[in-house]
PDB file of C-alpha atoms in Angstrom:
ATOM      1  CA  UNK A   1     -13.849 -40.844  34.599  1.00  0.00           C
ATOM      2  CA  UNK A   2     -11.219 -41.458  31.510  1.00  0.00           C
ATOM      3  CA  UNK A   3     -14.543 -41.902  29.300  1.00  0.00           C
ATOM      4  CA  UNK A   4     -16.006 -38.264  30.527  1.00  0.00           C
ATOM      5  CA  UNK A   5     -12.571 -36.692  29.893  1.00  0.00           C
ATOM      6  CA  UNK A   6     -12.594 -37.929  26.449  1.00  0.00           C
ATOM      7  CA  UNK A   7     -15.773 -37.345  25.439  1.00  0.00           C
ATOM      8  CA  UNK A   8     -15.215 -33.449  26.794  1.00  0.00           C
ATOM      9  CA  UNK A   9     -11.788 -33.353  24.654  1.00  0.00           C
ATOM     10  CA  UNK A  10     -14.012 -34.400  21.606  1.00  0.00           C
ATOM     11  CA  UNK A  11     -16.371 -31.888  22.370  1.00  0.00           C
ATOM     12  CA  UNK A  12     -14.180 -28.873  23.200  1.00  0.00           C
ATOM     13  CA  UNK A  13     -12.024 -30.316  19.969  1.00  0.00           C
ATOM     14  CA  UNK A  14     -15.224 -30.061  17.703  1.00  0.00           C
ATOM     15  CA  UNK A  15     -15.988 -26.649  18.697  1.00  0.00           C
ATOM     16  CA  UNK A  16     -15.350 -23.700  16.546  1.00  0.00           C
ATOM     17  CA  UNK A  17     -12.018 -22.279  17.738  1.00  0.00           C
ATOM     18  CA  UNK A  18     -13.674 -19.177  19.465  1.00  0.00           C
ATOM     19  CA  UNK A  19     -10.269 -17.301  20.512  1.00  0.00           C
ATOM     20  CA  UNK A  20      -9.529 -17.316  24.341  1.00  0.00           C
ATOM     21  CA  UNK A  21      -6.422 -15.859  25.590  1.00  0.00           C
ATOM     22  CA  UNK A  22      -3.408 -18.232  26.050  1.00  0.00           C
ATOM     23  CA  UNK A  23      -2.531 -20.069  29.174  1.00  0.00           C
ATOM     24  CA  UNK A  24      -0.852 -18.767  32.077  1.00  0.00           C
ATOM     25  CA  UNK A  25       0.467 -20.482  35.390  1.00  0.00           C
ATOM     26  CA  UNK A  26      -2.176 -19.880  38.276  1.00  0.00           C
ATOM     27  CA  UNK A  27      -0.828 -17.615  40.830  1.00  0.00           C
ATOM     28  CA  UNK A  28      -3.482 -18.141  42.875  1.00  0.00           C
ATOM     29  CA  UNK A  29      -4.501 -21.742  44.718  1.00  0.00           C
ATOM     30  CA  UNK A  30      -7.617 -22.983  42.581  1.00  0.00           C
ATOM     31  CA  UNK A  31     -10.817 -22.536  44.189  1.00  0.00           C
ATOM     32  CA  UNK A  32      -9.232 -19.326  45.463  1.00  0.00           C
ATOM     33  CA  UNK A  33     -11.849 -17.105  47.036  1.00  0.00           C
ATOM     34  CA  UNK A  34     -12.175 -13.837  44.051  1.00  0.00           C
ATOM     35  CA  UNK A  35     -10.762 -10.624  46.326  1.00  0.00           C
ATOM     36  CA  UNK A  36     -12.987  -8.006  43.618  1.00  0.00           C
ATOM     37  CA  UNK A  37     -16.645  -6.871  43.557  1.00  0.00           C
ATOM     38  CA  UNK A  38     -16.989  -6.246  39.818  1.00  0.00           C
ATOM     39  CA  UNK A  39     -18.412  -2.410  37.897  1.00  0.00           C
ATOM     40  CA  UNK A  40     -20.491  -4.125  35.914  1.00  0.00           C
ATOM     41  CA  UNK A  41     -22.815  -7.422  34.929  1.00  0.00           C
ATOM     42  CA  UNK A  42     -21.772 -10.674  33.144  1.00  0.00           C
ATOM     43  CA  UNK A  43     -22.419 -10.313  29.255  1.00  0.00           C
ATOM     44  CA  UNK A  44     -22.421 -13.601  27.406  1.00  0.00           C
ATOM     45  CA  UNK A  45     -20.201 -14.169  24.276  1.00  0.00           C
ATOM     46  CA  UNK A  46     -22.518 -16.986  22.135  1.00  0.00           C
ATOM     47  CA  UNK A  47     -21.478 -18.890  18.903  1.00  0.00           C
ATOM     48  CA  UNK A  48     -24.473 -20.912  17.210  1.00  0.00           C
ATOM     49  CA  UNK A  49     -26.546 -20.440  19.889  1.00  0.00           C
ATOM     50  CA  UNK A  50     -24.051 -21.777  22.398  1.00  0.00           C
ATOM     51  CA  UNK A  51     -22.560 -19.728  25.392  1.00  0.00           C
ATOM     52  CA  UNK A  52     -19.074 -19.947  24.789  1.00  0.00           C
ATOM     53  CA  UNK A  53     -17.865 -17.775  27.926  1.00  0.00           C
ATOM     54  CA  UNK A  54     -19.340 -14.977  30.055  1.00  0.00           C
ATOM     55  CA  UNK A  55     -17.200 -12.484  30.408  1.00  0.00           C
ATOM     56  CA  UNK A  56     -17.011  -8.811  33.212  1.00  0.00           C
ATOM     57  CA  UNK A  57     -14.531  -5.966  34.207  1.00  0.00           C
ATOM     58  CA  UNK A  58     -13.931  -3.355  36.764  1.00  0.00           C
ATOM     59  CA  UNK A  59     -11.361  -0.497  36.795  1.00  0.00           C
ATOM     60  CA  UNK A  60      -8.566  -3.214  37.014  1.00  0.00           C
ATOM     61  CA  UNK A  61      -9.686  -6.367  35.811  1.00  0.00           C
ATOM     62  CA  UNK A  62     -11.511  -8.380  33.331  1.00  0.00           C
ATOM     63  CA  UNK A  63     -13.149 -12.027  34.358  1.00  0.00           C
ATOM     64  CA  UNK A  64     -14.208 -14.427  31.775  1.00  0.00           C
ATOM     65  CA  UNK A  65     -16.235 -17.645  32.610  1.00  0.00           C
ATOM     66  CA  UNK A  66     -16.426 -21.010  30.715  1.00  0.00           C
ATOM     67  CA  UNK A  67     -18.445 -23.926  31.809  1.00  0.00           C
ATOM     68  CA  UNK A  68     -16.513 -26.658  30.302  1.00  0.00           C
ATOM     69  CA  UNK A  69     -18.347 -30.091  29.637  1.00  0.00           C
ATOM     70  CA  UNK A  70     -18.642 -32.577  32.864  1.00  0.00           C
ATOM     71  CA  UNK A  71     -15.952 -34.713  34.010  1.00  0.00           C
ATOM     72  CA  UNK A  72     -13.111 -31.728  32.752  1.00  0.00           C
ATOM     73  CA  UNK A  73     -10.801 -31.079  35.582  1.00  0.00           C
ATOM     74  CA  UNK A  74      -7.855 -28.612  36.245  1.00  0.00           C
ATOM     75  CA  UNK A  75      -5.472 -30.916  35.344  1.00  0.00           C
ATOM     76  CA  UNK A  76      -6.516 -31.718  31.811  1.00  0.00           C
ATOM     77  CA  UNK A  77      -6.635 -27.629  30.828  1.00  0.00           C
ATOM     78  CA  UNK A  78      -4.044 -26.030  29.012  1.00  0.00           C
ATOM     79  CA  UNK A  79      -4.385 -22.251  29.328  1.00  0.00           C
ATOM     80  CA  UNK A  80      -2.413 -19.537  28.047  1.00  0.00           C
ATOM     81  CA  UNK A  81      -2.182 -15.638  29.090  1.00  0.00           C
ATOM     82  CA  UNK A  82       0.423 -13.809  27.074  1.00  0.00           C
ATOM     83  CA  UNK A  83      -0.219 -10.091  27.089  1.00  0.00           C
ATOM     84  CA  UNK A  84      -2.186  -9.634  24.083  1.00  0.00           C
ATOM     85  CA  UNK A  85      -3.694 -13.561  23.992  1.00  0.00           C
ATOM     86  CA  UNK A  86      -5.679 -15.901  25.487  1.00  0.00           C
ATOM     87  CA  UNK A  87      -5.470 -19.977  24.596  1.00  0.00           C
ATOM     88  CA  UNK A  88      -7.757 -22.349  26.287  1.00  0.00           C
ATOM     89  CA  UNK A  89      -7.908 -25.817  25.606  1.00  0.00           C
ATOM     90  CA  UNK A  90      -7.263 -29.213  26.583  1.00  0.00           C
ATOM     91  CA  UNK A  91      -4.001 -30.659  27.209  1.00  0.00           C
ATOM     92  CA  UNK A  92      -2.945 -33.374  24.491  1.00  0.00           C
ATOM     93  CA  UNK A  93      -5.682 -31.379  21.794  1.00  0.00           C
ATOM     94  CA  UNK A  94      -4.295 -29.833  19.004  1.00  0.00           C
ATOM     95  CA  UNK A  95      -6.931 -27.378  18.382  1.00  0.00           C
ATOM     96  CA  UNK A  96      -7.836 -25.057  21.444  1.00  0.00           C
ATOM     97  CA  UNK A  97     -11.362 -24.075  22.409  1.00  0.00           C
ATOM     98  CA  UNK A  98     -10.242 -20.616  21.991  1.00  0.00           C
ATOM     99  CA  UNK A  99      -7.251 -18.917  20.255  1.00  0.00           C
ATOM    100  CA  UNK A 100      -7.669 -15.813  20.802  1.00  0.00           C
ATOM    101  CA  UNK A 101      -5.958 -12.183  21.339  1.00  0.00           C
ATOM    102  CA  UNK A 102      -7.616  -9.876  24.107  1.00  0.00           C
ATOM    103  CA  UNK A 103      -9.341  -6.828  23.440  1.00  0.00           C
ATOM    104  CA  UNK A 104      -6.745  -4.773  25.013  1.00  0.00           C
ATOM    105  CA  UNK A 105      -3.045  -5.377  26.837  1.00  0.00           C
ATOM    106  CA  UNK A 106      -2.868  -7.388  30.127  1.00  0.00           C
ATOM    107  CA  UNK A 107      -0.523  -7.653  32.459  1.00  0.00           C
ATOM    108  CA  UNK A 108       0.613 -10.692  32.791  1.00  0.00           C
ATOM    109  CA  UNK A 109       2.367 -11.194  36.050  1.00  0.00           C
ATOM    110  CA  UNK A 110      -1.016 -10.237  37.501  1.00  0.00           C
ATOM    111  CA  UNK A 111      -3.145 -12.570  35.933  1.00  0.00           C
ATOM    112  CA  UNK A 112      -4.363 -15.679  36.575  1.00  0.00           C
ATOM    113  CA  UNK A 113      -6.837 -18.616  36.597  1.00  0.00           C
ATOM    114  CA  UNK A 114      -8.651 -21.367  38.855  1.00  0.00           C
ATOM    115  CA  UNK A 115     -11.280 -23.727  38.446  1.00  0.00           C
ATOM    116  CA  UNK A 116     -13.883 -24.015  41.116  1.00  0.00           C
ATOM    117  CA  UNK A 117     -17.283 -25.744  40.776  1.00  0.00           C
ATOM    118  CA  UNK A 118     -16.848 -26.509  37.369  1.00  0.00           C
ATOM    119  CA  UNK A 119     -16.227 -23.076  36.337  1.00  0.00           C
ATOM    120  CA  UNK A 120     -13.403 -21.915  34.574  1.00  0.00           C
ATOM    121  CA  UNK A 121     -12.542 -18.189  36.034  1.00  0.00           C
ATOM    122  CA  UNK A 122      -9.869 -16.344  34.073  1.00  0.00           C
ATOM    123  CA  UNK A 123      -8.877 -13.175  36.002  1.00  0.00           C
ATOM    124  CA  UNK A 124      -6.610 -10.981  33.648  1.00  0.00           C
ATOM    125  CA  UNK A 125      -5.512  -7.591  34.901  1.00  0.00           C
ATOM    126  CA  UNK A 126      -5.721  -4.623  32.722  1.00  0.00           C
ATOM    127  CA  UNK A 127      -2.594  -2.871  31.670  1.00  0.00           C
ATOM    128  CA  UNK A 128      -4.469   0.261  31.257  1.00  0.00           C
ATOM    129  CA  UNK A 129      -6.062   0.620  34.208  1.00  0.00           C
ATOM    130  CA  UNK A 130      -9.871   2.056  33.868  1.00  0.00           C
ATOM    131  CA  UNK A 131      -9.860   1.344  30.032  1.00  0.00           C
ATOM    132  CA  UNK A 132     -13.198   0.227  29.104  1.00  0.00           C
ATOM    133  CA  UNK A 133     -13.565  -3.151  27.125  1.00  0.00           C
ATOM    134  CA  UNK A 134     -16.518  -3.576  24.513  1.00  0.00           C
ATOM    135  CA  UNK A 135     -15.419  -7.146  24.679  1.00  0.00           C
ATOM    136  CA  UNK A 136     -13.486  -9.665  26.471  1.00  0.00           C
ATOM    137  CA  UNK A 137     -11.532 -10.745  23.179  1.00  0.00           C
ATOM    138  CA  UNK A 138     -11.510  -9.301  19.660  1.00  0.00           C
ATOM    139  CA  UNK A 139     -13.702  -9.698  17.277  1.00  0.00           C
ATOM    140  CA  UNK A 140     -16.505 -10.695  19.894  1.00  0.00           C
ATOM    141  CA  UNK A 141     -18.823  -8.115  19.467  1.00  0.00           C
ATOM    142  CA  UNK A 142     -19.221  -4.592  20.914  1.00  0.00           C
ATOM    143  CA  UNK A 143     -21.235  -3.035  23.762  1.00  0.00           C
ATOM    144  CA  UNK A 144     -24.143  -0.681  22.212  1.00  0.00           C
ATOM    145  CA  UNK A 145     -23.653   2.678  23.370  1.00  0.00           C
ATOM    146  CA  UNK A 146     -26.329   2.041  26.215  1.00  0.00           C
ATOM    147  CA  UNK A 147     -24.776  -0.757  27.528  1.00  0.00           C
ATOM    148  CA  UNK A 148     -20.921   1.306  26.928  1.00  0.00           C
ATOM    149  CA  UNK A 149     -22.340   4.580  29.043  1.00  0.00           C
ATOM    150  CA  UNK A 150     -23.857   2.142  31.992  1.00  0.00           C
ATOM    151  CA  UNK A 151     -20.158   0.461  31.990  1.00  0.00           C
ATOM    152  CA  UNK A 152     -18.803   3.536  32.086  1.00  0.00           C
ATOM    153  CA  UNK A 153     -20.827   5.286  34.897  1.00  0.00           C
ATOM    154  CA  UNK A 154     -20.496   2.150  36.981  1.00  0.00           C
ATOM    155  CA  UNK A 155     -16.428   1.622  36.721  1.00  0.00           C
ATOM    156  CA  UNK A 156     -16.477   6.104  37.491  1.00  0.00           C
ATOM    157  CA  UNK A 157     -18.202   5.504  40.713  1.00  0.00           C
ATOM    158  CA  UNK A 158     -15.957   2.900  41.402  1.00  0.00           C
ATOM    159  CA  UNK A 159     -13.125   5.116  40.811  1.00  0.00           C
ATOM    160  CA  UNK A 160     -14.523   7.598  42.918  1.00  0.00           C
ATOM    161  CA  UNK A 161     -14.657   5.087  46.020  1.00  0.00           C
ATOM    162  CA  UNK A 162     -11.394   3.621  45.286  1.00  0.00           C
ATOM    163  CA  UNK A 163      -9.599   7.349  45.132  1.00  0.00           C
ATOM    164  CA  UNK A 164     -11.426   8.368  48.619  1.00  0.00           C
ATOM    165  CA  UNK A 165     -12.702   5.568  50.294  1.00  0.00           C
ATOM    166  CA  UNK A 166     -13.960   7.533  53.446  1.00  0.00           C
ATOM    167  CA  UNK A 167     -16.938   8.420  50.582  1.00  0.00           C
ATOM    168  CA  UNK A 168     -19.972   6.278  49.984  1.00  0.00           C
ATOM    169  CA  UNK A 169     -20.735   7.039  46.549  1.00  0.00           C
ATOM    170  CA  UNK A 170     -23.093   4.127  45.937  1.00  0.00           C
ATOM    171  CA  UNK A 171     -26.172   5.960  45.458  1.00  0.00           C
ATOM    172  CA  UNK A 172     -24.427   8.800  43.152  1.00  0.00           C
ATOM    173  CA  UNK A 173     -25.477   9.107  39.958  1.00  0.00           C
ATOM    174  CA  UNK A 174     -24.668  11.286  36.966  1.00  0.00           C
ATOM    175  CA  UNK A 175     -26.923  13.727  35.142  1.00  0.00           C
ATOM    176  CA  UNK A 176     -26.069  13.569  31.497  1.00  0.00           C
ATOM    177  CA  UNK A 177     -23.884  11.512  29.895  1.00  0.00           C
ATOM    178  CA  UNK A 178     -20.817   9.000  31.490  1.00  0.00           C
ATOM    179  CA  UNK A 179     -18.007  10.597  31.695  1.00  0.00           C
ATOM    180  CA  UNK A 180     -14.822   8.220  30.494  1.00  0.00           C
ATOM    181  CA  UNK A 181     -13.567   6.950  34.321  1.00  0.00           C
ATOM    182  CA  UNK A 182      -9.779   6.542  32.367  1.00  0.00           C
ATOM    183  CA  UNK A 183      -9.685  10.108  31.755  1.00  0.00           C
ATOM    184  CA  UNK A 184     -11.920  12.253  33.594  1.00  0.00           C
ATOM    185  CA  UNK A 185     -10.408  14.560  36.337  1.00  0.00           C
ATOM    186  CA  UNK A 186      -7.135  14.138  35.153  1.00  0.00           C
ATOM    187  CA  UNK A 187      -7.333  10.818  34.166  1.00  0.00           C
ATOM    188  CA  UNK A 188      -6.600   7.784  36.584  1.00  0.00           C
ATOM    189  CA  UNK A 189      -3.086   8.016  38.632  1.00  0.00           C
ATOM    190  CA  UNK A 190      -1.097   5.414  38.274  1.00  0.00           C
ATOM    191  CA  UNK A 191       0.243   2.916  41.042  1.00  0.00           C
TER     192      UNK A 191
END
């Protein structure tokens, strides 16, 4: 309803401007069916004890989630994906949501995003492929080391499978510590 969409334009407006990338025209139908099985687990970004966006990445891609207030549809977003910055906000809103610049270079051509269920998905592709992320977008905290190494292991193995695919490495593990997946062997060949 026209009283839902306001009220969710007052509350996105209200919110601290926790930086999201800026908007980029979806490539991809929304509700498009996601094509990726992803290295790791959703980690939370949280601002006053509110989720702002969940956020994941593989070797090529990082997703990031935001549940935007009911009655919020695809048509009243504004979203923004330059290569180094993420907006997200309602159209007609002067202040975005989030303003933010990624936590490394995207390619833009490649990335996209839909809403489906509710759910805002923002698929961005990485321009260095098997980089690993300690956050979606800057300034939004780091992964501890733990966390960092069981990103790392995961995103290898799924380096491995990717590079020979006749291999089922899902019950390989590592003895000692991750080994970078950009850089190990020879680093990751490029397309």
């Amino acid at each position: 309803t026209k009283a839902g969409v306001t009220r969710a334009r007052t509350l996105l407006a209200s919110q601290p401007a926790a930086r999201v990338l800026a908007c980029h025209e979806t490539r991809l139908p929304c509700g498009a069916e996601s094509r990726r099985t992803m290295a790791t687990e959703r980690r939370k970004f949280e601002h006053q004890g509110r989720t702002i966006y969940e956020w994941e990445q593989s070797l090529n891609e990082v997703l990031i989630f935001i549940t935007p207030p009911a009655g919020v549809k695809a048509s009243d977003l504004s979203i923004k994906i330059t290569k180094t910055h993420l907006t997200v906000g309602l159209k007609n809103v002067e202040r975005p949501f989030i303003d933010e610049e990624f936590f490394d270079t995207v390619v833009t051509d490649e990335s996209y995003w839909t809403m489906d269920d509710g759910v805002i998905e923002i698929n961005v592709q990485k321009m260095r492929k098997a980089a690993t992320w300690d956050a979606a977008l800057k300034g939004h905290g780091a992964l501890d080391p733990l966390a960092r190494e069981d990103i790392q292991k995961k995103m290898t193995l799924e380096r491995f499978q990717e590079e020979h695919p006749g291999f089922d490495f899902s019950g390989a593990e590592f003895s000692g510590s991750a080994p970078d997946p950009r850089n190990f062997m020879g680093g990751v060949p490029y397309k």
